[in-house]
């Protein structure tokens, strides 16, 4: 994967040595429960996830430029693989809560949008959040995605059944905005 650089971040391939940083945030209830997955129970579980990231080549490690510490991940996942030249991808992200509210998710998301539309030649990018996750909604709005739909009672957010909100951005919309 191509390394992406922002003002404060480096988005790079994961390495096995990143498992400790991933476990630091992935074990916390407030992280996975907001993204729809259970907290990691061990460093080995985080290591297995990192190995999968390395194998799939769809997820960048979000690293602080100054220290190199992994503070999260951002993925660009292929949605449909059999549609010829029309490419649709799904973007997902997660951050260590110690770094919430600093604009890092928006910086990482913007870098991935630019990569998706300018380098990977994606035609449409989608992203979702659970309705109660207002922080994620704000990031998605800052990235100028368009609201598409709400799936009612779609999944668990912090242990409670809730709606899932879906957004998209086409390549034409992206270039008109940038």
Coordinates of C-alpha atoms in Angstrom, one line a residue:
X1 CA 0.0 0.0 0.0
X2 CA 1.1 3.5 -0.7
X3 CA 2.2 5.5 2.4
X4 CA 0.1 8.6 2.9
X5 CA 1.3 11.7 4.8
X6 CA -0.7 14.5 6.3
X7 CA 0.3 17.4 8.5
X8 CA 0.4 15.3 11.6
X9 CA 0.1 11.7 10.5
X10 CA 1.7 9.0 8.5
X11 CA -0.6 6.3 7.1
X12 CA 1.4 3.2 6.4
X13 CA 1.3 -0.6 6.1
X14 CA 0.9 -2.4 9.4
X15 CA 3.8 -4.4 10.8
X16 CA 3.7 -7.2 13.4
X17 CA 5.4 -4.8 15.9
X18 CA 2.2 -2.6 15.8
X19 CA 0.2 -5.2 17.8
X20 CA 1.0 -3.6 21.2
X21 CA -0.3 -0.2 20.1
X22 CA -3.4 -1.8 18.5
X23 CA -4.1 -3.8 21.7
X24 CA -3.7 -0.6 23.8
X25 CA -6.9 0.8 22.2
X26 CA -8.7 -2.3 20.9
X27 CA -9.1 -3.8 24.4
X28 CA -11.1 -0.8 25.5
X29 CA -14.9 -1.1 25.7
X30 CA -15.4 2.4 24.3
X31 CA -13.6 1.6 21.0
X32 CA -14.9 -1.7 19.6
X33 CA -18.4 -1.2 20.9
X34 CA -18.8 2.0 18.9
X35 CA -17.5 0.2 15.7
X36 CA -19.5 -3.0 16.0
X37 CA -16.9 -5.3 17.3
X38 CA -16.0 -6.8 20.7
X39 CA -13.0 -5.5 22.6
X40 CA -9.8 -7.6 22.1
X41 CA -9.2 -10.0 25.0
X42 CA -5.5 -10.4 24.5
X43 CA -2.4 -9.2 22.7
X44 CA -2.6 -12.4 20.6
X45 CA -6.0 -11.3 19.3
X46 CA -4.7 -7.9 18.3
X47 CA -1.7 -9.6 16.7
X48 CA -4.1 -11.8 14.6
X49 CA -6.0 -8.7 13.5
X50 CA -2.7 -7.0 12.5
X51 CA -1.6 -10.1 10.5
X52 CA -5.0 -10.0 8.7
X53 CA -4.4 -6.3 7.9
X54 CA -1.0 -7.2 6.5
X55 CA -2.4 -10.0 4.4
X56 CA -5.5 -8.1 3.0
X57 CA -3.6 -4.9 2.2
X58 CA -6.7 -2.7 2.7
X59 CA -6.0 -1.1 6.1
X60 CA -3.4 1.6 6.9
X61 CA -1.9 2.1 10.4
X62 CA -2.5 5.7 11.5
X63 CA 0.7 6.9 13.1
X64 CA 1.7 10.1 14.7
X65 CA 4.3 11.8 12.5
X66 CA 6.4 13.0 15.5
X67 CA 6.6 9.7 17.4
X68 CA 5.6 6.9 15.0
X69 CA 3.1 5.6 17.5
X70 CA 0.1 3.7 16.0
X71 CA -3.0 5.5 17.2
X72 CA -5.6 3.8 15.0
X73 CA -6.4 2.4 11.6
X74 CA -8.2 3.5 8.4
X75 CA -9.3 1.1 5.8
X76 CA -10.3 1.3 2.1
X77 CA -12.2 -2.0 1.5
X78 CA -13.4 -3.2 -1.9
X79 CA -17.1 -3.6 -1.9
X80 CA -17.7 -5.2 -5.3
X81 CA -15.0 -7.1 -7.1
X82 CA -16.9 -8.2 -10.2
X83 CA -18.2 -5.0 -11.8
X84 CA -15.5 -4.3 -14.4
X85 CA -14.1 -0.7 -14.3
X86 CA -16.6 0.6 -11.8
X87 CA -15.0 0.6 -8.3
X88 CA -16.8 1.0 -5.1
X89 CA -15.0 1.0 -1.7
X90 CA -16.0 1.3 1.9
X91 CA -14.0 3.4 4.3
X92 CA -13.7 2.6 8.0
X93 CA -11.6 4.0 10.8
X94 CA -10.9 3.7 14.4
X95 CA -8.8 5.8 16.8
X96 CA -7.3 5.3 20.3
X97 CA -9.6 7.4 22.5
X98 CA -6.5 9.3 23.9
X99 CA -6.4 11.0 20.4
X100 CA -10.1 11.7 19.9
X101 CA -11.1 15.3 19.3
X102 CA -7.8 16.4 17.7
X103 CA -8.8 16.2 14.0
X104 CA -6.8 13.0 13.3
X105 CA -9.7 10.9 12.0
X106 CA -10.6 13.7 9.6
X107 CA -7.0 14.1 8.5
X108 CA -6.7 10.3 7.9
X109 CA -10.1 10.2 6.2
X110 CA -9.2 13.1 3.8
X111 CA -5.9 11.4 2.9
X112 CA -7.8 8.1 2.1
X113 CA -10.4 10.0 0.1
X114 CA -7.7 11.6 -2.0
X115 CA -5.9 8.3 -2.5
X116 CA -9.2 6.6 -3.4
X117 CA -10.3 9.1 -6.0
X118 CA -7.0 10.3 -7.4
X119 CA -4.8 7.2 -7.3
X120 CA -7.0 4.1 -7.0
X121 CA -9.6 5.6 -9.4
X122 CA -12.5 4.7 -7.1
X123 CA -15.9 5.7 -8.5
X124 CA -17.8 5.8 -5.2
X125 CA -16.7 5.7 -1.5
X126 CA -19.1 4.8 1.3
X127 CA -18.9 5.1 5.1
X128 CA -21.2 4.3 8.0
X129 CA -21.7 5.0 11.6
X130 CA -24.1 3.8 14.3
X131 CA -26.6 6.6 14.9
X132 CA -25.6 7.4 18.5
X133 CA -21.9 7.8 17.5
X134 CA -22.1 11.6 17.0
X135 CA -18.2 11.9 16.9
X136 CA -18.1 9.6 13.9
X137 CA -21.0 11.4 12.3
X138 CA -19.1 14.7 12.6
X139 CA -16.0 13.3 11.0
X140 CA -18.2 12.0 8.1
X141 CA -19.8 15.4 7.7
X142 CA -16.4 17.1 7.7
X143 CA -15.4 14.7 4.9
X144 CA -18.4 15.9 3.0
X145 CA -20.1 12.6 2.5
X146 CA -23.8 12.6 1.6
X147 CA -26.4 10.9 3.8
X148 CA -28.0 7.9 1.9
X149 CA -30.0 5.8 4.3
X150 CA -30.6 4.6 7.8
X151 CA -30.9 0.9 8.5
X152 CA -33.2 0.5 11.5
X153 CA -32.1 -1.7 14.4
X154 CA -29.1 -2.8 12.4
X155 CA -26.6 -3.6 15.1
X156 CA -25.3 -3.1 18.6
X157 CA -23.8 0.1 19.8
X158 CA -22.4 0.0 23.3
X159 CA -24.6 -3.1 23.9
X160 CA -27.9 -1.5 22.7
X161 CA -29.7 -2.2 19.4
X162 CA -29.6 0.9 17.2
X163 CA -29.8 2.3 13.7
X164 CA -26.9 2.4 11.2
X165 CA -26.4 5.5 9.0
X166 CA -25.0 5.1 5.5
X167 CA -23.2 7.8 3.5
X168 CA -21.5 8.0 0.1
X169 CA -19.4 10.3 -2.0
X170 CA -18.9 9.9 -5.8
X171 CA -15.8 10.8 -7.6
X172 CA -17.7 13.6 -9.4
X173 CA -18.8 15.0 -6.1
X174 CA -15.3 14.7 -4.6
X175 CA -13.7 16.6 -7.5
X176 CA -16.4 19.3 -7.5
X177 CA -15.7 19.9 -3.8
X178 CA -11.9 19.9 -4.1

